[in-house]
Amino acid sequence: MKGGDLQSMAINTDSLPTPSNAISAFIKSIRLRRPDDAVFWATYLWQIAKERSRIQRRILYCCGEDNISVGVIERVGDWYGSPRKKSLESATEEILRMCATQNWWAQPDGWKYIFAWRHAEVAPINFKHLDLEGLFAEMLSAVHSKAEGRGLAAFNAAYARREFRPKMLADRLLEWSNLYGGQQSMRLASVFARHASAFWLDANVSGQAYYALIHGDFGEQYYPEITMDEVQQALALAFEKLDAGEWSIPSYALDGIHTRLGSEKRFSGVPKYMAGSCMAYQHYGRLSPEDEWLPSFMELPATV
């Protein structure tokens, strides 16, 4: 493999993008389904020993943030909990698997999912009078009554509380899914419970599990098989780019959220921009930084 062993590659780190910028570029590459770019930025970060655990954790986050195939989420969860996590090849396999699925912005069930969270984000419901136990009770009540908006708003309010801990929610999601959910909510709750401490305040897998409890099973359940030839080809291309010094951060990755520089928030993981991405896809038939967003993309979408 051109570029040699990862552990022995010598790089002038003063000339490199910051890890935060590289993480942001990785996230946007996954979101936009640009597998070669995603593998490149993962490989770039993998070389920086102290950043390796960060990119591993980010791959775990991406399985729920930019994928709604439960089998893929389970597979990434298994990868994260095994010794395979230490291998760049196995990390590349999971990155390619995620990129081979349809993201939420490319499928009607994904639009419904994102639009539901967008509405919950702006819901005029005041839960300040409730403690965490009260919020969990509100969430369970919403499951029984299929009150999607109220339940998702209570979910958001619970995550915003300083005393919230993922394990609290993991236990309840497992119990509720066992009693009232289907296979999708149960499987998602199991992944979240297994890695609750790693997910910490990342609410994508837990959010999918809770949404599935109220809404029912959703999303395209495609499970891509990735060959070792595909893995090696992607890594070879990544090393070629590294050797050539092609590591400039694309402007669309500088969102001012994951990065200090930039203000390009269109592809950030904020619900209003995620909803905007769905609107852009519906309008253009693709999601690309090259396409201008119309003001209507940022309007509160109607429920689907």
Short mmCIF file of C-alpha atoms in Angstrom, two decimals:
data_model
loop_
_atom_site.label_atom_id
_atom_site.label_comp_id
_atom_site.label_asym_id
_atom_site.label_seq_id
_atom_site.Cartn_x
_atom_site.Cartn_y
_atom_site.Cartn_z
CA MET A 1 0.00 0.00 0.00
CA LYS A 2 1.43 3.35 -1.00
CA GLY A 3 2.13 5.47 2.07
CA GLY A 4 3.46 2.59 4.10
CA ASP A 5 2.56 1.55 7.60
CA LEU A 6 0.33 4.02 9.42
CA GLN A 7 2.46 3.91 12.52
CA SER A 8 5.63 4.86 10.63
CA MET A 9 4.37 7.66 8.39
CA ALA A 10 6.28 10.88 9.10
CA ILE A 11 4.25 14.08 8.66
CA ASN A 12 4.96 17.71 9.38
CA THR A 13 2.02 18.25 11.69
CA ASP A 14 2.42 22.05 11.61
CA SER A 15 1.06 22.07 8.05
CA LEU A 16 -1.95 19.84 8.69
CA PRO A 17 -5.62 20.69 9.19
CA THR A 18 -6.66 20.66 12.83
CA PRO A 19 -8.30 17.45 14.04
CA SER A 20 -11.58 19.31 14.58
CA ASN A 21 -11.61 20.50 10.97
CA ALA A 22 -10.78 16.98 9.79
CA ILE A 23 -13.57 15.50 11.93
CA SER A 24 -15.99 18.01 10.43
CA ALA A 25 -14.88 17.05 6.92
CA PHE A 26 -15.35 13.38 7.81
CA ILE A 27 -18.87 14.02 9.13
CA LYS A 28 -19.87 15.96 6.02
CA SER A 29 -18.41 13.26 3.75
CA ILE A 30 -20.56 10.62 5.47
CA ARG A 31 -23.61 12.89 5.36
CA LEU A 32 -23.19 13.67 1.66
CA ARG A 33 -22.36 10.04 0.84
CA ARG A 34 -18.85 10.69 -0.45
CA PRO A 35 -17.14 7.44 0.55
CA ASP A 36 -13.66 8.19 -0.83
CA ASP A 37 -13.55 11.48 1.08
CA ALA A 38 -14.89 9.84 4.25
CA VAL A 39 -12.21 7.13 4.13
CA PHE A 40 -9.53 9.74 3.41
CA TRP A 41 -10.37 11.84 6.46
CA ALA A 42 -10.67 8.77 8.68
CA THR A 43 -7.26 7.60 7.46
CA TYR A 44 -5.82 11.06 8.02
CA LEU A 45 -7.03 11.11 11.63
CA TRP A 46 -6.04 7.49 12.23
CA GLN A 47 -2.38 8.45 11.86
CA ILE A 48 -2.61 10.88 14.77
CA ALA A 49 -2.43 8.46 17.70
CA LYS A 50 -4.26 10.65 20.19
CA GLU A 51 -7.12 11.19 17.72
CA ARG A 52 -7.75 7.53 16.95
CA SER A 53 -10.31 7.02 19.71
CA ARG A 54 -12.06 10.18 18.56
CA ILE A 55 -12.56 8.99 15.01
CA GLN A 56 -13.65 5.56 16.28
CA ARG A 57 -16.29 7.20 18.45
CA ARG A 58 -17.37 9.44 15.58
CA ILE A 59 -17.92 6.39 13.35
CA LEU A 60 -20.19 5.04 16.11
CA TYR A 61 -22.12 8.32 16.19
CA CYS A 62 -22.49 8.36 12.40
CA CYS A 63 -24.18 4.96 12.36
CA GLY A 64 -27.30 6.62 13.82
CA GLU A 65 -26.84 10.21 12.73
CA ASP A 66 -26.52 9.41 9.02
CA ASN A 67 -28.08 5.99 8.55
CA ILE A 68 -31.46 4.48 9.35
CA SER A 69 -30.68 0.85 8.49
CA VAL A 70 -30.90 -1.03 11.77
CA GLY A 71 -28.66 -3.84 10.58
CA VAL A 72 -25.91 -1.35 9.79
CA ILE A 73 -26.32 0.32 13.20
CA GLU A 74 -26.02 -3.08 14.87
CA ARG A 75 -22.95 -3.95 12.80
CA VAL A 76 -21.19 -0.69 13.70
CA GLY A 77 -22.11 -1.23 17.34
CA ASP A 78 -20.59 -4.71 17.21
CA TRP A 79 -17.46 -3.28 15.56
CA TYR A 80 -17.11 -0.60 18.22
CA GLY A 81 -17.38 -3.16 21.02
CA SER A 82 -14.81 -5.56 19.60
CA PRO A 83 -11.03 -5.70 19.05
CA ARG A 84 -11.76 -5.04 15.36
CA LYS A 85 -12.14 -1.39 16.34
CA LYS A 86 -8.33 -1.15 16.41
CA SER A 87 -8.02 -1.95 12.71
CA LEU A 88 -8.19 0.79 10.07
CA GLU A 89 -9.30 -1.81 7.56
CA SER A 90 -12.32 -2.77 9.65
CA ALA A 91 -13.13 0.89 10.31
CA THR A 92 -13.01 1.50 6.56
CA GLU A 93 -15.37 -1.42 5.99
CA GLU A 94 -17.98 0.12 8.29
CA ILE A 95 -17.56 3.57 6.75
CA LEU A 96 -18.14 2.13 3.28
CA ARG A 97 -21.14 0.17 4.57
CA MET A 98 -22.76 3.33 5.92
CA CYS A 99 -22.05 5.23 2.71
CA ALA A 100 -23.69 2.47 0.67
CA THR A 101 -27.05 3.03 2.37
CA GLN A 102 -29.60 5.71 1.50
CA ASN A 103 -29.30 8.51 4.03
CA TRP A 104 -32.38 10.06 5.65
CA TRP A 105 -32.42 12.92 3.12
CA ALA A 106 -32.91 10.47 0.22
CA GLN A 107 -36.00 8.54 1.35
CA PRO A 108 -39.56 9.53 2.29
CA ASP A 109 -39.42 7.77 5.67
CA GLY A 110 -36.28 9.74 6.40
CA TRP A 111 -38.04 12.99 5.58
CA LYS A 112 -40.84 12.12 8.00
CA TYR A 113 -38.27 11.27 10.67
CA ILE A 114 -36.27 14.49 10.27
CA PHE A 115 -39.36 16.69 9.91
CA ALA A 116 -40.78 15.22 13.13
CA TRP A 117 -37.64 16.21 15.05
CA ARG A 118 -37.64 19.64 13.41
CA HIS A 119 -41.19 20.25 14.64
CA ALA A 120 -40.28 18.93 18.10
CA GLU A 121 -37.36 21.37 18.23
CA VAL A 122 -39.70 24.35 17.95
CA ALA A 123 -42.69 22.87 19.78
CA PRO A 124 -44.29 25.46 22.12
CA ILE A 125 -44.46 23.03 25.03
CA ASN A 126 -43.10 24.06 28.42
CA PHE A 127 -41.75 21.14 30.46
CA LYS A 128 -39.91 23.25 33.04
CA HIS A 129 -42.25 22.12 35.78
CA LEU A 130 -41.28 18.47 35.28
CA ASP A 131 -38.24 16.72 36.71
CA LEU A 132 -36.53 13.93 34.78
CA GLU A 133 -38.89 11.28 36.08
CA GLY A 134 -41.79 13.45 34.98
CA LEU A 135 -40.28 13.81 31.51
CA PHE A 136 -39.80 10.06 31.21
CA ALA A 137 -43.43 9.60 32.26
CA GLU A 138 -44.44 12.12 29.59
CA MET A 139 -42.45 10.15 26.99
CA LEU A 140 -44.13 6.89 27.97
CA SER A 141 -47.56 8.50 27.89
CA ALA A 142 -46.82 9.71 24.36
CA VAL A 143 -45.99 6.13 23.33
CA HIS A 144 -49.41 4.97 24.53
CA SER A 145 -51.30 7.85 22.90
CA LYS A 146 -49.11 8.04 19.76
CA ALA A 147 -48.56 11.73 20.56
CA GLU A 148 -45.43 11.97 18.45
CA GLY A 149 -44.80 15.71 18.76
CA ARG A 150 -45.24 15.84 22.51
CA GLY A 151 -43.12 12.73 23.04
CA LEU A 152 -40.22 13.98 20.93
CA ALA A 153 -40.35 17.36 22.66
CA ALA A 154 -40.18 15.63 26.06
CA PHE A 155 -37.24 13.55 24.78
CA ASN A 156 -35.40 16.76 23.82
CA ALA A 157 -36.19 18.31 27.19
CA ALA A 158 -34.81 15.25 29.03
CA TYR A 159 -31.50 15.40 27.13
CA ALA A 160 -31.21 19.10 27.97
CA ARG A 161 -31.32 18.49 31.74
CA ARG A 162 -27.98 18.65 33.54
CA GLU A 163 -28.81 15.59 35.62
CA PHE A 164 -29.59 13.45 32.55
CA ARG A 165 -27.46 10.34 32.09
CA PRO A 166 -27.76 8.04 29.05
CA LYS A 167 -28.05 4.93 31.21
CA MET A 168 -31.30 6.29 32.67
CA LEU A 169 -32.88 6.44 29.24
CA ALA A 170 -31.27 3.20 28.02
CA ASP A 171 -32.98 1.19 30.76
CA ARG A 172 -36.35 2.71 29.96
CA LEU A 173 -36.04 2.30 26.21
CA LEU A 174 -35.28 -1.39 26.68
CA GLU A 175 -38.26 -1.83 28.99
CA TRP A 176 -40.66 0.17 26.81
CA SER A 177 -39.52 -1.52 23.60
CA ASN A 178 -39.99 -4.94 25.16
CA LEU A 179 -43.50 -4.08 26.31
CA TYR A 180 -44.83 -1.86 23.54
CA GLY A 181 -42.39 -1.72 20.62
CA GLY A 182 -41.51 -3.70 17.57
CA GLN A 183 -38.27 -5.25 16.41
CA GLN A 184 -36.79 -1.96 15.23
CA SER A 185 -37.17 -0.11 18.52
CA MET A 186 -35.91 -3.12 20.48
CA ARG A 187 -32.83 -3.60 18.31
CA LEU A 188 -31.98 0.10 18.40
CA ALA A 189 -32.52 0.28 22.15
CA SER A 190 -30.16 -2.67 22.59
CA VAL A 191 -27.37 -0.95 20.64
CA PHE A 192 -27.88 2.25 22.60
CA ALA A 193 -27.89 0.43 25.95
CA ARG A 194 -24.72 -1.46 25.08
CA HIS A 195 -22.82 1.73 24.26
CA ALA A 196 -24.68 4.30 26.36
CA SER A 197 -21.52 5.68 27.95
CA ALA A 198 -19.81 6.06 24.55
CA PHE A 199 -22.83 7.78 23.01
CA TRP A 200 -23.08 10.10 26.02
CA LEU A 201 -25.21 13.04 24.80
CA ASP A 202 -25.36 11.95 21.17
CA ALA A 203 -29.07 11.23 20.80
CA ASN A 204 -29.30 9.75 17.33
CA VAL A 205 -29.59 6.02 18.07
CA SER A 206 -31.70 6.61 21.17
CA GLY A 207 -33.81 9.07 19.16
CA GLN A 208 -34.41 6.50 16.44
CA ALA A 209 -35.36 3.91 19.04
CA TYR A 210 -37.86 6.26 20.68
CA TYR A 211 -39.27 7.46 17.35
CA ALA A 212 -39.79 3.84 16.28
CA LEU A 213 -41.65 3.19 19.55
CA ILE A 214 -44.23 5.82 18.66
CA HIS A 215 -44.21 5.71 14.88
CA GLY A 216 -43.48 2.04 14.25
CA ASP A 217 -40.80 0.54 12.04
CA PHE A 218 -39.47 2.94 9.42
CA GLY A 219 -36.75 3.49 6.86
CA GLU A 220 -35.08 1.46 4.14
CA GLN A 221 -33.51 -1.59 5.76
CA TYR A 222 -30.78 -2.25 3.23
CA TYR A 223 -27.68 -4.03 4.51
CA PRO A 224 -24.70 -3.64 2.14
CA GLU A 225 -21.96 -6.24 2.02
CA ILE A 226 -18.50 -4.73 1.59
CA THR A 227 -15.64 -6.72 0.08
CA MET A 228 -12.01 -6.54 1.14
CA ASP A 229 -11.16 -5.45 -2.41
CA GLU A 230 -13.37 -2.39 -1.92
CA VAL A 231 -11.69 -1.68 1.42
CA GLN A 232 -8.19 -1.96 -0.02
CA GLN A 233 -9.04 0.19 -3.03
CA ALA A 234 -10.47 2.93 -0.81
CA LEU A 235 -7.42 2.86 1.46
CA ALA A 236 -5.00 2.87 -1.45
CA LEU A 237 -6.67 6.01 -2.79
CA ALA A 238 -6.57 7.61 0.67
CA PHE A 239 -2.83 6.95 1.00
CA GLU A 240 -2.17 8.33 -2.47
CA LYS A 241 -3.89 11.57 -1.47
CA LEU A 242 -1.96 11.69 1.79
CA ASP A 243 1.35 11.16 0.02
CA ALA A 244 0.44 13.94 -2.41
CA GLY A 245 -0.45 16.30 0.45
CA GLU A 246 -4.07 16.67 -0.69
CA TRP A 247 -5.57 17.50 2.65
CA SER A 248 -7.28 20.87 2.29
CA ILE A 249 -10.61 21.13 4.13
CA PRO A 250 -13.55 21.78 1.77
CA SER A 251 -15.36 25.01 2.53
CA TYR A 252 -18.68 23.21 3.01
CA ALA A 253 -17.18 21.36 6.00
CA LEU A 254 -16.31 24.57 7.88
CA ASP A 255 -19.59 24.96 9.72
CA GLY A 256 -18.51 27.05 12.71
CA ILE A 257 -19.94 24.34 14.97
CA HIS A 258 -17.43 21.52 14.74
CA THR A 259 -14.86 24.07 13.54
CA ARG A 260 -13.67 27.48 14.70
CA LEU A 261 -13.62 28.78 11.16
CA GLY A 262 -16.44 29.08 8.67
CA SER A 263 -20.19 29.45 8.81
CA GLU A 264 -21.41 26.87 6.28
CA LYS A 265 -24.10 25.21 8.36
CA ARG A 266 -26.16 23.62 5.58
CA PHE A 267 -24.74 20.17 6.24
CA SER A 268 -24.42 20.39 10.01
CA GLY A 269 -26.37 18.05 12.28
CA VAL A 270 -28.81 20.73 13.45
CA PRO A 271 -32.46 19.74 12.86
CA LYS A 272 -33.39 22.83 10.85
CA TYR A 273 -30.48 22.25 8.46
CA MET A 274 -31.15 18.52 8.34
CA ALA A 275 -34.71 19.38 7.32
CA GLY A 276 -33.28 21.82 4.82
CA SER A 277 -31.16 19.03 3.37
CA CYS A 278 -34.30 16.95 2.84
CA MET A 279 -35.95 19.91 1.08
CA ALA A 280 -32.88 20.42 -1.10
CA TYR A 281 -32.92 16.76 -2.11
CA GLN A 282 -36.60 16.92 -2.96
CA HIS A 283 -35.97 20.00 -5.11
CA TYR A 284 -32.74 19.00 -6.89
CA GLY A 285 -32.87 15.21 -6.74
CA ARG A 286 -29.51 15.20 -4.96
CA LEU A 287 -27.76 16.78 -1.98
CA SER A 288 -24.69 18.71 -3.10
CA PRO A 289 -22.74 21.77 -1.88
CA GLU A 290 -22.90 23.03 -5.46
CA ASP A 291 -26.65 23.61 -5.30
CA GLU A 292 -27.98 26.92 -4.01
CA TRP A 293 -30.51 26.61 -1.22
CA LEU A 294 -33.75 28.50 -1.67
CA PRO A 295 -35.15 30.45 1.31
CA SER A 296 -38.08 28.02 1.40
CA PHE A 297 -35.70 25.18 2.35
CA MET A 298 -35.24 26.79 5.77
CA GLU A 299 -38.93 27.24 6.46
CA LEU A 300 -40.60 24.92 8.94
CA PRO A 301 -41.63 21.98 6.74
CA ALA A 302 -45.11 20.59 6.73
CA THR A 303 -45.38 17.14 8.22
CA VAL A 304 -45.34 14.37 5.62
#
